[in-house]
GROMACS .gro file of C-alpha atoms in nm:
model
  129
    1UNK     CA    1  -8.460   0.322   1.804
    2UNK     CA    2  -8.546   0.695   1.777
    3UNK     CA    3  -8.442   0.756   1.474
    4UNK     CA    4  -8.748   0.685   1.203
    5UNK     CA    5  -8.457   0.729   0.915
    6UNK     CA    6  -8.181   0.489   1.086
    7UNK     CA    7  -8.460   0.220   1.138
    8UNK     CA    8  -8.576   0.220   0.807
    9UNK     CA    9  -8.180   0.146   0.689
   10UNK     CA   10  -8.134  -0.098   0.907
   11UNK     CA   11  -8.486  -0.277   0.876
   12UNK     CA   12  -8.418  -0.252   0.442
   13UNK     CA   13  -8.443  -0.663   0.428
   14UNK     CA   14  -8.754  -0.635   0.545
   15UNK     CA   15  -8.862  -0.335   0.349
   16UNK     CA   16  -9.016  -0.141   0.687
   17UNK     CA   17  -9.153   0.198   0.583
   18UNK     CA   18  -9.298   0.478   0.803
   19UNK     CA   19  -9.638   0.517   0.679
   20UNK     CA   20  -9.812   0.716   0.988
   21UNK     CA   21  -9.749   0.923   1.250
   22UNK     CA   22  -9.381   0.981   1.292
   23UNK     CA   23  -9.230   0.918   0.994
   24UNK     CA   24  -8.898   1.051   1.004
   25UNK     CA   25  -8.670   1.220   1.205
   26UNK     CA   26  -8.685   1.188   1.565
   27UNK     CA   27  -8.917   1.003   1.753
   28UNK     CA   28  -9.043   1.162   2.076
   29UNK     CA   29  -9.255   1.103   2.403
   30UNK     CA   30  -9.593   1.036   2.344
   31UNK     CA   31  -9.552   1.022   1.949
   32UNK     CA   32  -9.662   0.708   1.741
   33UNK     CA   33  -9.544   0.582   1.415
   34UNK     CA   34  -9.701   0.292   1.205
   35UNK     CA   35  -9.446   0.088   1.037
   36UNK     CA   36  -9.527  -0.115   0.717
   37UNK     CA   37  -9.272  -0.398   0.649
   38UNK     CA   38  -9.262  -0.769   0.526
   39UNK     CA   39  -9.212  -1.029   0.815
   40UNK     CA   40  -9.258  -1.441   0.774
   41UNK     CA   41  -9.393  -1.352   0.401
   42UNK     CA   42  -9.650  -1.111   0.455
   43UNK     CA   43  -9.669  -0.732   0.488
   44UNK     CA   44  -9.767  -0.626   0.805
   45UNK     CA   45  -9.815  -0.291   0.971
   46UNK     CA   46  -9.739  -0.214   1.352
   47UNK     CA   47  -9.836   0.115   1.496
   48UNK     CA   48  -9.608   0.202   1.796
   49UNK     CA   49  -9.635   0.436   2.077
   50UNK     CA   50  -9.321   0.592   2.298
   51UNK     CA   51  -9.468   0.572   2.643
   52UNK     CA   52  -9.223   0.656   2.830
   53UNK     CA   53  -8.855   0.841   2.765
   54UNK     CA   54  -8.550   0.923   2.987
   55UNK     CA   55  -8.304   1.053   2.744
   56UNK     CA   56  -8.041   0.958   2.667
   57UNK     CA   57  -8.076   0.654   2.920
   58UNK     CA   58  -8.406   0.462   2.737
   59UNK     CA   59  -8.735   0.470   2.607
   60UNK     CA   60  -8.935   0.202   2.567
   61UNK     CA   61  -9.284   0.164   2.303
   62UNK     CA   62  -9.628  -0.062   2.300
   63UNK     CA   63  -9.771  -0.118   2.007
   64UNK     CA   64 -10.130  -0.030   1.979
   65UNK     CA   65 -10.181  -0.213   1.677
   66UNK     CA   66 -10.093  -0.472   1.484
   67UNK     CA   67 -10.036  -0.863   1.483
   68UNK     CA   68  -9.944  -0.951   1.828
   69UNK     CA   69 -10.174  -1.002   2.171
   70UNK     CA   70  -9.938  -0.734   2.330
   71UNK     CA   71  -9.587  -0.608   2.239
   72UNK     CA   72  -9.332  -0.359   2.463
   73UNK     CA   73  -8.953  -0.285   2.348
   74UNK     CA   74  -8.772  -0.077   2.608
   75UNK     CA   75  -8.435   0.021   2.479
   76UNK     CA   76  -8.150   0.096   2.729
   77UNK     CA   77  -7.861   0.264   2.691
   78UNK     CA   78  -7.507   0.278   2.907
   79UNK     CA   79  -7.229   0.409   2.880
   80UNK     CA   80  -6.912   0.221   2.938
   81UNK     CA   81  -6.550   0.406   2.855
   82UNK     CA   82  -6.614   0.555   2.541
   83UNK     CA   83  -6.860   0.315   2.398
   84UNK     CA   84  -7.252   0.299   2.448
   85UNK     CA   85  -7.414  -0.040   2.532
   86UNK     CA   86  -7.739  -0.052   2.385
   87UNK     CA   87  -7.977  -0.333   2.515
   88UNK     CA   88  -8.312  -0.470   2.373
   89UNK     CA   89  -8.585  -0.617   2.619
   90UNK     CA   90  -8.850  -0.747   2.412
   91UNK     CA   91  -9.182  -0.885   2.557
   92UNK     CA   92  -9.446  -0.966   2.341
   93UNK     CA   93  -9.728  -1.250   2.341
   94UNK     CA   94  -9.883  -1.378   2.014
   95UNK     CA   95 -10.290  -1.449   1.949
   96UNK     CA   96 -10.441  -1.776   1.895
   97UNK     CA   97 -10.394  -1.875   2.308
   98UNK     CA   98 -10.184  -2.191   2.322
   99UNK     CA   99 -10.112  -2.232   1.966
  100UNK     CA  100  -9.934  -1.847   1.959
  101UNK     CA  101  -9.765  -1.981   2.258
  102UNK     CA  102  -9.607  -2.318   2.094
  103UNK     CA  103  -9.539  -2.072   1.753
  104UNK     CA  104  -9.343  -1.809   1.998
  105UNK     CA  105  -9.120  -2.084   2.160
  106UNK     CA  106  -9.088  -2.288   1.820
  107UNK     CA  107  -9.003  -1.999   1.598
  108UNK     CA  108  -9.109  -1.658   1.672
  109UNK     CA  109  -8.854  -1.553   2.007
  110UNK     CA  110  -8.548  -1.707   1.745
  111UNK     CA  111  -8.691  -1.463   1.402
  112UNK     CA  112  -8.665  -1.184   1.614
  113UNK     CA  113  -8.384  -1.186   1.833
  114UNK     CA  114  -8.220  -1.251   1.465
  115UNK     CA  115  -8.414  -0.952   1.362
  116UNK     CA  116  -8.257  -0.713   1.633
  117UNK     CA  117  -7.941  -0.829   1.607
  118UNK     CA  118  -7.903  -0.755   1.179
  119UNK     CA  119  -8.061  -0.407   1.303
  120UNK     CA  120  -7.826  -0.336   1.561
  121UNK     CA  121  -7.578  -0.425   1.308
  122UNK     CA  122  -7.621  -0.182   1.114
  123UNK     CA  123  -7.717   0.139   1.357
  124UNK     CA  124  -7.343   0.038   1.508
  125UNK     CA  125  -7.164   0.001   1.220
  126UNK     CA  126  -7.395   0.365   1.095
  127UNK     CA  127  -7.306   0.513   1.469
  128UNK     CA  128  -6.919   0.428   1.443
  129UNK     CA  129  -6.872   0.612   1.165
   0.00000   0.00000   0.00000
């Protein structure tokens, strides 16, 4: 999501905070942000880069640091009547070779598809009104 505000409301259960970079507003091309935010127990940060942007069809971001091997989040948008379909593709690989692989399958691809779908709760319900 572009919007550094609307991400931090919707991310409140797991207390994400801008802390670098773009930290509210807009997000644009080319612009990072590091997020700070509790996952699995433990504050983590994530530093994010928009690489590339089409608006208003998608934009997708890589982190360039933080706790994963690799991790890209393109974000589509279409419209359909008068409603926008937004949808998530999330790839991302963990560390720690074949035991980051058994972790991702066990537990990690369930937390966050959970994750995006409480967020994209609450930009709809925040978009809708």
């Amino acid at each position: 999501m572009r919007d550094i505000d609307l991400h931090q409301k919707s991310t409140s259960k797991t207390h994400e905070k801008a802390i670098a970079g773009r930290t509210s507003g807009l997000i644009e091309n080319n612009e990072t942000v590091t997020w700070r935010g509790k996952h699995l127990g433990v504050y983590q940060t994530h530093t994010s880069k928009i690489i590339n942007m089409k608006k208003p069809y998608q934009f997708t971001d890589i982190m360039l640091k933080g706790t994963f091997k690799s991790f890209k989040h393109q974000h589509l948008f279409k419209q359909e009547g008068d409603n926008t379909i937004m949808t998530d593709i999330l790839e991302f690989e963990s560390p720690f070779g074949i035991i980051g692989k058994i972790f991702n399958r066990i537990f990690l691809k369930y937390y966050l598809k959970k994750f995006l779908l409480e967020r994209n709760k609450i930009i709809k319900i925040t978009a809708e009104r």
